[in-house]
Amino acid sequence: DASAASAAYIGGLHRDVIQPLRLFMREQAQHHRPGLRDPIEVYLAPAVIDRPPLAPQHGNAIENAAWSLRLRWWAWRHDRYDGPRPHVRVFVQYFAPLANHALAHSLGLRGGMIVIANAFASAEQEGANNVVIAHELLHTFGATDKYDPATNMPIYPEGFAEPDAQPL
């Protein structure tokens, strides 16, 4: 959001911030693909100042396709990581927590293997930020949403971690 708070937070980022995300992905890989020890490696790239193109709110197929192409071009232009070529590029947009109480939806594109995650620039929000990043990262691997986008409520039974538990 170009705030001083966000800039300071980004300046202090290190790989340990996403260690819980790496551990979660490792646990899930062991459950779904036994033998796959470390499904992801995470590297931090230099900060990107330019923001990605906004997704159309209620776009038709042509508008959505055009936006997807613009996003892919934007990601290619702003990929500043100098190391192994990533399979998935995750761009996290940080927002000062006091100025923004609710953030726009994040997204993960399987076709472009790109994540645009909206997160709070706050150490207290790192756990929630990692949940958002993991959710969108899983979309790039083919996972679908298990909630109703109109209400943000989980769809039964797919959206429930334990659909047979009482109480739910």
Short mmCIF file of N, CA and C in Angstrom, two decimals:
data_model
loop_
_atom_site.label_atom_id
_atom_site.label_comp_id
_atom_site.label_asym_id
_atom_site.label_seq_id
_atom_site.Cartn_x
_atom_site.Cartn_y
_atom_site.Cartn_z
N ASP A 1 0.81 -1.20 0.00
CA ASP A 1 0.00 0.00 0.00
C ASP A 1 0.85 1.26 0.00
N ALA A 2 2.15 1.11 -0.13
CA ALA A 2 3.10 2.22 -0.19
C ALA A 2 3.19 3.00 1.12
N SER A 3 2.72 2.42 2.22
CA SER A 3 2.82 3.10 3.51
C SER A 3 4.20 2.85 4.11
N ALA A 4 4.59 3.72 5.02
CA ALA A 4 5.87 3.54 5.71
C ALA A 4 5.87 2.26 6.54
N ALA A 5 4.72 1.94 7.14
CA ALA A 5 4.62 0.73 7.95
C ALA A 5 4.83 -0.52 7.11
N SER A 6 4.22 -0.55 5.94
CA SER A 6 4.38 -1.71 5.06
C SER A 6 5.81 -1.81 4.55
N ALA A 7 6.39 -0.66 4.19
CA ALA A 7 7.78 -0.67 3.71
C ALA A 7 8.73 -1.17 4.78
N ALA A 8 8.52 -0.76 6.02
CA ALA A 8 9.38 -1.23 7.12
C ALA A 8 9.19 -2.73 7.34
N TYR A 9 7.96 -3.19 7.28
CA TYR A 9 7.70 -4.62 7.47
C TYR A 9 8.37 -5.43 6.36
N ILE A 10 8.19 -5.01 5.12
CA ILE A 10 8.80 -5.71 3.98
C ILE A 10 10.31 -5.71 4.11
N GLY A 11 10.88 -4.60 4.53
CA GLY A 11 12.32 -4.51 4.69
C GLY A 11 12.88 -5.48 5.72
N GLY A 12 12.06 -5.88 6.67
CA GLY A 12 12.49 -6.80 7.71
C GLY A 12 12.12 -8.25 7.47
N LEU A 13 11.51 -8.55 6.33
CA LEU A 13 11.09 -9.93 6.05
C LEU A 13 12.29 -10.86 5.91
N HIS A 14 12.10 -12.08 6.37
CA HIS A 14 13.11 -13.13 6.21
C HIS A 14 12.38 -14.45 6.04
N ARG A 15 13.11 -15.47 5.62
CA ARG A 15 12.50 -16.78 5.30
C ARG A 15 11.79 -17.42 6.48
N ASP A 16 12.19 -17.11 7.70
CA ASP A 16 11.56 -17.72 8.87
C ASP A 16 10.07 -17.38 8.97
N VAL A 17 9.66 -16.27 8.38
CA VAL A 17 8.26 -15.86 8.43
C VAL A 17 7.36 -16.92 7.79
N ILE A 18 7.85 -17.58 6.76
CA ILE A 18 7.02 -18.55 6.05
C ILE A 18 7.37 -19.99 6.42
N GLN A 19 8.18 -20.17 7.46
CA GLN A 19 8.51 -21.53 7.91
C GLN A 19 7.24 -22.33 8.26
N PRO A 20 6.25 -21.75 8.95
CA PRO A 20 5.02 -22.53 9.22
C PRO A 20 4.33 -22.98 7.93
N LEU A 21 4.37 -22.16 6.89
CA LEU A 21 3.78 -22.55 5.60
C LEU A 21 4.52 -23.75 5.03
N ARG A 22 5.83 -23.74 5.08
CA ARG A 22 6.63 -24.86 4.58
C ARG A 22 6.30 -26.14 5.37
N LEU A 23 6.18 -26.02 6.69
CA LEU A 23 5.86 -27.19 7.52
C LEU A 23 4.46 -27.72 7.20
N PHE A 24 3.50 -26.83 7.01
CA PHE A 24 2.14 -27.24 6.65
C PHE A 24 2.15 -28.01 5.33
N MET A 25 2.84 -27.47 4.34
CA MET A 25 2.88 -28.13 3.04
C MET A 25 3.59 -29.49 3.15
N ARG A 26 4.60 -29.58 3.98
CA ARG A 26 5.29 -30.87 4.20
C ARG A 26 4.33 -31.88 4.81
N GLU A 27 3.58 -31.47 5.84
CA GLU A 27 2.61 -32.37 6.48
C GLU A 27 1.55 -32.83 5.50
N GLN A 28 1.03 -31.91 4.70
CA GLN A 28 0.00 -32.27 3.74
C GLN A 28 0.55 -33.20 2.66
N ALA A 29 1.78 -32.98 2.25
CA ALA A 29 2.40 -33.85 1.25
C ALA A 29 2.54 -35.26 1.81
N GLN A 30 2.94 -35.39 3.07
CA GLN A 30 3.07 -36.71 3.67
C GLN A 30 1.72 -37.43 3.72
N HIS A 31 0.67 -36.67 3.93
CA HIS A 31 -0.67 -37.25 3.99
C HIS A 31 -1.17 -37.65 2.60
N HIS A 32 -0.95 -36.80 1.61
CA HIS A 32 -1.50 -37.02 0.27
C HIS A 32 -0.53 -37.70 -0.69
N ARG A 33 0.75 -37.51 -0.49
CA ARG A 33 1.78 -38.10 -1.36
C ARG A 33 2.92 -38.62 -0.50
N PRO A 34 2.73 -39.75 0.17
CA PRO A 34 3.80 -40.28 1.04
C PRO A 34 5.11 -40.40 0.26
N GLY A 35 6.18 -40.04 0.94
CA GLY A 35 7.49 -40.10 0.31
C GLY A 35 7.96 -38.77 -0.24
N LEU A 36 7.04 -37.83 -0.44
CA LEU A 36 7.42 -36.50 -0.91
C LEU A 36 7.77 -35.67 0.32
N ARG A 37 9.05 -35.51 0.57
CA ARG A 37 9.51 -34.90 1.82
C ARG A 37 9.29 -33.39 1.87
N ASP A 38 9.82 -32.67 0.93
CA ASP A 38 9.71 -31.21 0.92
C ASP A 38 9.09 -30.76 -0.40
N PRO A 39 7.78 -30.57 -0.43
CA PRO A 39 7.12 -30.23 -1.69
C PRO A 39 7.40 -28.82 -2.18
N ILE A 40 7.79 -27.93 -1.28
CA ILE A 40 8.07 -26.56 -1.72
C ILE A 40 9.38 -26.06 -1.14
N GLU A 41 10.02 -25.21 -1.90
CA GLU A 41 11.15 -24.42 -1.43
C GLU A 41 10.73 -22.98 -1.58
N VAL A 42 11.12 -22.15 -0.65
CA VAL A 42 10.71 -20.76 -0.68
C VAL A 42 11.94 -19.87 -0.65
N TYR A 43 11.94 -18.92 -1.54
CA TYR A 43 13.00 -17.93 -1.62
C TYR A 43 12.35 -16.55 -1.63
N LEU A 44 12.99 -15.60 -0.99
CA LEU A 44 12.48 -14.24 -1.01
C LEU A 44 13.18 -13.47 -2.11
N ALA A 45 12.40 -12.74 -2.86
CA ALA A 45 12.92 -11.90 -3.94
C ALA A 45 12.89 -10.44 -3.48
N PRO A 46 13.59 -9.57 -4.19
CA PRO A 46 13.51 -8.15 -3.85
C PRO A 46 12.07 -7.63 -3.98
N ALA A 47 11.79 -6.59 -3.24
CA ALA A 47 10.44 -6.00 -3.25
C ALA A 47 10.10 -5.46 -4.63
N VAL A 48 8.82 -5.54 -4.95
CA VAL A 48 8.27 -4.99 -6.19
C VAL A 48 7.40 -3.81 -5.80
N ILE A 49 7.60 -2.69 -6.46
CA ILE A 49 6.83 -1.49 -6.12
C ILE A 49 5.52 -1.43 -6.91
N ASP A 50 5.57 -1.76 -8.18
CA ASP A 50 4.37 -1.68 -9.02
C ASP A 50 3.35 -2.73 -8.61
N ARG A 51 2.09 -2.34 -8.64
CA ARG A 51 1.02 -3.26 -8.27
C ARG A 51 0.53 -4.02 -9.49
N PRO A 52 0.05 -5.24 -9.28
CA PRO A 52 -0.47 -6.03 -10.41
C PRO A 52 -1.78 -5.45 -10.92
N PRO A 53 -2.15 -5.80 -12.15
CA PRO A 53 -3.43 -5.31 -12.67
C PRO A 53 -4.59 -5.87 -11.85
N LEU A 54 -5.59 -5.05 -11.66
CA LEU A 54 -6.76 -5.47 -10.89
C LEU A 54 -7.61 -6.43 -11.70
N ALA A 55 -8.08 -7.47 -11.05
CA ALA A 55 -8.97 -8.43 -11.71
C ALA A 55 -10.33 -7.78 -11.94
N PRO A 56 -10.98 -8.11 -13.06
CA PRO A 56 -12.32 -7.55 -13.28
C PRO A 56 -13.29 -8.08 -12.23
N GLN A 57 -14.16 -7.21 -11.73
CA GLN A 57 -15.11 -7.60 -10.69
C GLN A 57 -16.14 -8.61 -11.19
N HIS A 58 -16.72 -8.32 -12.30
CA HIS A 58 -17.75 -9.20 -12.86
C HIS A 58 -17.48 -9.36 -14.35
N GLY A 59 -16.25 -9.73 -14.67
CA GLY A 59 -15.83 -9.79 -16.06
C GLY A 59 -16.40 -10.98 -16.81
N ASN A 60 -16.56 -10.80 -18.11
CA ASN A 60 -16.96 -11.92 -18.96
C ASN A 60 -15.70 -12.69 -19.35
N ALA A 61 -15.85 -13.72 -20.14
CA ALA A 61 -14.72 -14.58 -20.48
C ALA A 61 -13.60 -13.81 -21.18
N ILE A 62 -13.95 -12.89 -22.06
CA ILE A 62 -12.93 -12.12 -22.79
C ILE A 62 -12.20 -11.18 -21.84
N GLU A 63 -12.93 -10.49 -20.98
CA GLU A 63 -12.30 -9.58 -20.02
C GLU A 63 -11.40 -10.35 -19.05
N ASN A 64 -11.86 -11.51 -18.60
CA ASN A 64 -11.05 -12.32 -17.69
C ASN A 64 -9.79 -12.83 -18.37
N ALA A 65 -9.91 -13.26 -19.63
CA ALA A 65 -8.75 -13.74 -20.37
C ALA A 65 -7.75 -12.61 -20.60
N ALA A 66 -8.24 -11.43 -20.94
CA ALA A 66 -7.35 -10.28 -21.16
C ALA A 66 -6.63 -9.91 -19.87
N TRP A 67 -7.36 -9.91 -18.77
CA TRP A 67 -6.73 -9.62 -17.48
C TRP A 67 -5.68 -10.67 -17.15
N SER A 68 -5.98 -11.95 -17.37
CA SER A 68 -5.03 -13.03 -17.09
C SER A 68 -3.73 -12.83 -17.88
N LEU A 69 -3.86 -12.44 -19.12
CA LEU A 69 -2.67 -12.17 -19.94
C LEU A 69 -1.89 -10.97 -19.42
N ARG A 70 -2.62 -9.91 -19.02
CA ARG A 70 -1.94 -8.74 -18.45
C ARG A 70 -1.22 -9.11 -17.16
N LEU A 71 -1.85 -9.96 -16.33
CA LEU A 71 -1.22 -10.38 -15.08
C LEU A 71 0.04 -11.20 -15.36
N ARG A 72 -0.02 -12.10 -16.30
CA ARG A 72 1.15 -12.91 -16.63
C ARG A 72 2.29 -12.04 -17.13
N TRP A 73 1.96 -11.06 -17.96
CA TRP A 73 2.97 -10.14 -18.47
C TRP A 73 3.56 -9.33 -17.32
N TRP A 74 2.69 -8.83 -16.42
CA TRP A 74 3.14 -8.07 -15.25
C TRP A 74 4.08 -8.94 -14.40
N ALA A 75 3.69 -10.18 -14.13
CA ALA A 75 4.51 -11.07 -13.30
C ALA A 75 5.86 -11.33 -13.96
N TRP A 76 5.86 -11.53 -15.26
CA TRP A 76 7.12 -11.76 -15.98
C TRP A 76 8.02 -10.53 -15.86
N ARG A 77 7.46 -9.34 -16.04
CA ARG A 77 8.23 -8.10 -15.96
C ARG A 77 8.77 -7.83 -14.57
N HIS A 78 8.04 -8.28 -13.54
CA HIS A 78 8.42 -7.95 -12.17
C HIS A 78 9.04 -9.12 -11.41
N ASP A 79 9.38 -10.17 -12.10
CA ASP A 79 10.04 -11.31 -11.46
C ASP A 79 11.50 -10.90 -11.24
N ARG A 80 11.82 -10.50 -10.01
CA ARG A 80 13.15 -9.96 -9.71
C ARG A 80 14.02 -10.96 -8.97
N TYR A 81 13.58 -12.19 -8.90
CA TYR A 81 14.36 -13.19 -8.17
C TYR A 81 15.53 -13.65 -9.03
N ASP A 82 16.71 -13.59 -8.48
CA ASP A 82 17.93 -13.99 -9.19
C ASP A 82 18.38 -15.33 -8.62
N GLY A 83 17.80 -16.39 -9.11
CA GLY A 83 18.11 -17.73 -8.64
C GLY A 83 17.41 -18.76 -9.49
N PRO A 84 17.19 -19.96 -8.96
CA PRO A 84 16.50 -20.99 -9.74
C PRO A 84 15.13 -20.51 -10.21
N ARG A 85 14.77 -20.89 -11.42
CA ARG A 85 13.47 -20.48 -11.96
C ARG A 85 12.36 -21.12 -11.13
N PRO A 86 11.46 -20.30 -10.59
CA PRO A 86 10.39 -20.86 -9.76
C PRO A 86 9.30 -21.52 -10.61
N HIS A 87 8.67 -22.52 -10.03
CA HIS A 87 7.50 -23.12 -10.67
C HIS A 87 6.27 -22.24 -10.43
N VAL A 88 6.22 -21.64 -9.25
CA VAL A 88 5.12 -20.75 -8.89
C VAL A 88 5.74 -19.45 -8.38
N ARG A 89 5.21 -18.35 -8.86
CA ARG A 89 5.66 -17.05 -8.35
C ARG A 89 4.56 -16.50 -7.45
N VAL A 90 4.93 -16.19 -6.22
CA VAL A 90 3.99 -15.68 -5.24
C VAL A 90 4.34 -14.21 -4.97
N PHE A 91 3.41 -13.34 -5.28
CA PHE A 91 3.56 -11.92 -4.99
C PHE A 91 2.62 -11.60 -3.84
N VAL A 92 3.18 -11.09 -2.75
CA VAL A 92 2.37 -10.74 -1.58
C VAL A 92 2.29 -9.22 -1.51
N GLN A 93 1.08 -8.71 -1.53
CA GLN A 93 0.85 -7.28 -1.39
C GLN A 93 0.56 -7.02 0.09
N TYR A 94 1.42 -6.23 0.72
CA TYR A 94 1.25 -5.94 2.14
C TYR A 94 0.55 -4.61 2.35
N PHE A 95 -0.35 -4.61 3.33
CA PHE A 95 -1.13 -3.43 3.67
C PHE A 95 -1.00 -3.17 5.16
N ALA A 96 -0.86 -1.90 5.52
CA ALA A 96 -0.79 -1.53 6.94
C ALA A 96 -2.08 -1.96 7.63
N PRO A 97 -1.99 -2.66 8.75
CA PRO A 97 -3.19 -3.21 9.37
C PRO A 97 -4.15 -2.17 9.93
N LEU A 98 -3.68 -1.01 10.33
CA LEU A 98 -4.58 -0.01 10.90
C LEU A 98 -5.42 0.70 9.84
N ALA A 99 -4.89 0.82 8.65
CA ALA A 99 -5.60 1.54 7.60
C ALA A 99 -6.57 0.65 6.82
N ASN A 100 -6.38 -0.63 6.88
CA ASN A 100 -7.20 -1.55 6.08
C ASN A 100 -7.72 -2.68 6.98
N HIS A 101 -8.98 -2.63 7.27
CA HIS A 101 -9.54 -3.66 8.14
C HIS A 101 -9.90 -4.92 7.36
N ALA A 102 -10.26 -4.78 6.10
CA ALA A 102 -10.57 -5.93 5.25
C ALA A 102 -9.80 -5.77 3.95
N LEU A 103 -9.26 -6.86 3.47
CA LEU A 103 -8.49 -6.83 2.24
C LEU A 103 -9.26 -7.47 1.11
N ALA A 104 -8.93 -7.07 -0.11
CA ALA A 104 -9.54 -7.68 -1.29
C ALA A 104 -9.16 -9.15 -1.34
N HIS A 105 -9.94 -9.93 -2.07
CA HIS A 105 -9.65 -11.35 -2.22
C HIS A 105 -8.29 -11.55 -2.88
N SER A 106 -7.58 -12.52 -2.41
CA SER A 106 -6.33 -12.93 -3.03
C SER A 106 -6.67 -13.92 -4.13
N LEU A 107 -5.67 -14.29 -4.94
CA LEU A 107 -5.96 -15.26 -6.01
C LEU A 107 -4.73 -16.09 -6.34
N GLY A 108 -5.02 -17.28 -6.81
CA GLY A 108 -3.98 -18.18 -7.29
C GLY A 108 -4.39 -18.71 -8.65
N LEU A 109 -3.56 -18.50 -9.65
CA LEU A 109 -3.88 -18.94 -11.01
C LEU A 109 -3.10 -20.20 -11.35
N ARG A 110 -3.82 -21.27 -11.63
CA ARG A 110 -3.16 -22.51 -12.02
C ARG A 110 -2.50 -22.36 -13.38
N GLY A 111 -3.20 -21.73 -14.31
CA GLY A 111 -2.68 -21.59 -15.66
C GLY A 111 -1.38 -20.81 -15.72
N GLY A 112 -1.26 -19.77 -14.94
CA GLY A 112 -0.04 -18.96 -14.96
C GLY A 112 0.92 -19.28 -13.83
N MET A 113 0.48 -20.14 -12.90
CA MET A 113 1.28 -20.48 -11.72
C MET A 113 1.73 -19.20 -11.01
N ILE A 114 0.74 -18.33 -10.76
CA ILE A 114 0.98 -17.05 -10.12
C ILE A 114 0.02 -16.90 -8.95
N VAL A 115 0.54 -16.40 -7.84
CA VAL A 115 -0.29 -16.08 -6.68
C VAL A 115 -0.16 -14.58 -6.42
N ILE A 116 -1.29 -13.94 -6.21
CA ILE A 116 -1.33 -12.57 -5.72
C ILE A 116 -2.05 -12.65 -4.38
N ALA A 117 -1.29 -12.52 -3.31
CA ALA A 117 -1.86 -12.64 -1.97
C ALA A 117 -1.88 -11.27 -1.31
N ASN A 118 -3.01 -10.92 -0.73
CA ASN A 118 -3.14 -9.68 0.03
C ASN A 118 -2.97 -10.01 1.50
N ALA A 119 -2.06 -9.30 2.17
CA ALA A 119 -1.71 -9.64 3.54
C ALA A 119 -1.49 -8.36 4.35
N PHE A 120 -1.53 -8.53 5.67
CA PHE A 120 -1.29 -7.40 6.56
C PHE A 120 0.19 -7.33 6.92
N ALA A 121 0.74 -6.14 6.93
CA ALA A 121 2.14 -5.90 7.26
C ALA A 121 2.27 -5.83 8.77
N SER A 122 2.15 -6.99 9.40
CA SER A 122 2.15 -7.05 10.86
C SER A 122 2.63 -8.41 11.32
N ALA A 123 3.53 -8.43 12.28
CA ALA A 123 4.01 -9.70 12.83
C ALA A 123 2.86 -10.48 13.46
N GLU A 124 1.88 -9.78 14.02
CA GLU A 124 0.74 -10.44 14.65
C GLU A 124 -0.15 -11.15 13.62
N GLN A 125 -0.07 -10.75 12.36
CA GLN A 125 -0.91 -11.33 11.32
C GLN A 125 -0.18 -12.37 10.47
N GLU A 126 1.06 -12.71 10.82
CA GLU A 126 1.84 -13.62 9.98
C GLU A 126 1.18 -14.98 9.83
N GLY A 127 0.56 -15.50 10.88
CA GLY A 127 -0.12 -16.78 10.78
C GLY A 127 -1.28 -16.72 9.80
N ALA A 128 -2.11 -15.70 9.92
CA ALA A 128 -3.23 -15.53 8.99
C ALA A 128 -2.73 -15.29 7.58
N ASN A 129 -1.65 -14.52 7.43
CA ASN A 129 -1.08 -14.29 6.11
C ASN A 129 -0.64 -15.60 5.48
N ASN A 130 -0.02 -16.47 6.25
CA ASN A 130 0.43 -17.76 5.73
C ASN A 130 -0.74 -18.63 5.30
N VAL A 131 -1.87 -18.53 6.00
CA VAL A 131 -3.06 -19.29 5.60
C VAL A 131 -3.53 -18.80 4.22
N VAL A 132 -3.55 -17.49 4.03
CA VAL A 132 -3.97 -16.93 2.74
C VAL A 132 -3.02 -17.38 1.64
N ILE A 133 -1.71 -17.30 1.90
CA ILE A 133 -0.72 -17.69 0.90
C ILE A 133 -0.86 -19.18 0.58
N ALA A 134 -1.01 -20.02 1.61
CA ALA A 134 -1.17 -21.46 1.38
C ALA A 134 -2.42 -21.74 0.56
N HIS A 135 -3.52 -21.09 0.90
CA HIS A 135 -4.78 -21.29 0.18
C HIS A 135 -4.60 -20.98 -1.30
N GLU A 136 -4.02 -19.84 -1.60
CA GLU A 136 -3.84 -19.45 -3.00
C GLU A 136 -2.79 -20.31 -3.69
N LEU A 137 -1.75 -20.69 -2.98
CA LEU A 137 -0.73 -21.57 -3.54
C LEU A 137 -1.34 -22.91 -3.95
N LEU A 138 -2.23 -23.44 -3.13
CA LEU A 138 -2.89 -24.71 -3.44
C LEU A 138 -3.75 -24.60 -4.70
N HIS A 139 -4.30 -23.41 -4.97
CA HIS A 139 -5.03 -23.22 -6.23
C HIS A 139 -4.12 -23.45 -7.43
N THR A 140 -2.86 -23.02 -7.33
CA THR A 140 -1.95 -23.20 -8.47
C THR A 140 -1.68 -24.68 -8.71
N PHE A 141 -1.88 -25.50 -7.70
CA PHE A 141 -1.69 -26.95 -7.83
C PHE A 141 -2.97 -27.68 -8.17
N GLY A 142 -4.08 -26.94 -8.35
CA GLY A 142 -5.33 -27.55 -8.79
C GLY A 142 -6.42 -27.63 -7.75
N ALA A 143 -6.17 -27.18 -6.52
CA ALA A 143 -7.22 -27.21 -5.50
C ALA A 143 -8.32 -26.22 -5.84
N THR A 144 -9.54 -26.57 -5.50
CA THR A 144 -10.68 -25.69 -5.73
C THR A 144 -11.16 -25.13 -4.41
N ASP A 145 -11.91 -24.03 -4.48
CA ASP A 145 -12.47 -23.44 -3.26
C ASP A 145 -13.54 -24.36 -2.70
N LYS A 146 -13.63 -24.38 -1.40
CA LYS A 146 -14.61 -25.21 -0.70
C LYS A 146 -15.56 -24.32 0.10
N TYR A 147 -15.75 -23.11 -0.38
CA TYR A 147 -16.67 -22.18 0.27
C TYR A 147 -17.51 -21.48 -0.78
N ASP A 148 -18.62 -20.94 -0.32
CA ASP A 148 -19.52 -20.20 -1.20
C ASP A 148 -18.98 -18.77 -1.32
N PRO A 149 -18.59 -18.34 -2.52
CA PRO A 149 -18.01 -17.00 -2.66
C PRO A 149 -18.98 -15.87 -2.30
N ALA A 150 -20.27 -16.13 -2.36
CA ALA A 150 -21.24 -15.10 -2.02
C ALA A 150 -21.31 -14.85 -0.52
N THR A 151 -21.08 -15.90 0.27
CA THR A 151 -21.20 -15.76 1.73
C THR A 151 -19.88 -15.98 2.48
N ASN A 152 -18.88 -16.51 1.80
CA ASN A 152 -17.61 -16.90 2.43
C ASN A 152 -17.78 -18.01 3.46
N MET A 153 -18.90 -18.70 3.42
CA MET A 153 -19.15 -19.80 4.35
C MET A 153 -18.76 -21.12 3.68
N PRO A 154 -18.25 -22.08 4.46
CA PRO A 154 -17.86 -23.36 3.88
C PRO A 154 -19.05 -24.11 3.30
N ILE A 155 -18.78 -24.84 2.22
CA ILE A 155 -19.80 -25.70 1.59
C ILE A 155 -19.75 -27.05 2.31
N TYR A 156 -20.92 -27.55 2.68
CA TYR A 156 -20.98 -28.84 3.35
C TYR A 156 -21.11 -29.95 2.32
N PRO A 157 -20.39 -31.04 2.41
CA PRO A 157 -19.38 -31.39 3.40
C PRO A 157 -17.95 -31.04 2.97
N GLU A 158 -17.75 -30.63 1.70
CA GLU A 158 -16.40 -30.43 1.18
C GLU A 158 -15.61 -29.38 1.95
N GLY A 159 -16.28 -28.34 2.44
CA GLY A 159 -15.60 -27.24 3.09
C GLY A 159 -15.34 -27.45 4.56
N PHE A 160 -15.67 -28.61 5.08
CA PHE A 160 -15.48 -28.88 6.49
C PHE A 160 -14.30 -29.84 6.68
N ALA A 161 -13.41 -29.48 7.61
CA ALA A 161 -12.24 -30.32 7.87
C ALA A 161 -12.70 -31.67 8.43
N GLU A 162 -13.74 -31.66 9.26
CA GLU A 162 -14.26 -32.90 9.83
C GLU A 162 -15.79 -32.86 9.69
N PRO A 163 -16.31 -33.21 8.52
CA PRO A 163 -17.75 -33.05 8.29
C PRO A 163 -18.62 -33.97 9.14
N ASP A 164 -18.05 -35.03 9.72
CA ASP A 164 -18.84 -35.95 10.54
C ASP A 164 -18.74 -35.64 12.03
N ALA A 165 -17.94 -34.65 12.40
CA ALA A 165 -17.77 -34.32 13.81
C ALA A 165 -19.04 -33.68 14.37
N GLN A 166 -19.32 -33.93 15.63
CA GLN A 166 -20.45 -33.30 16.31
C GLN A 166 -19.94 -32.65 17.57
N PRO A 167 -20.05 -31.36 17.75
CA PRO A 167 -20.60 -30.43 16.78
C PRO A 167 -19.63 -30.22 15.61
N LEU A 168 -20.12 -29.65 14.51
CA LEU A 168 -19.29 -29.43 13.32
C LEU A 168 -18.12 -28.52 13.68
#
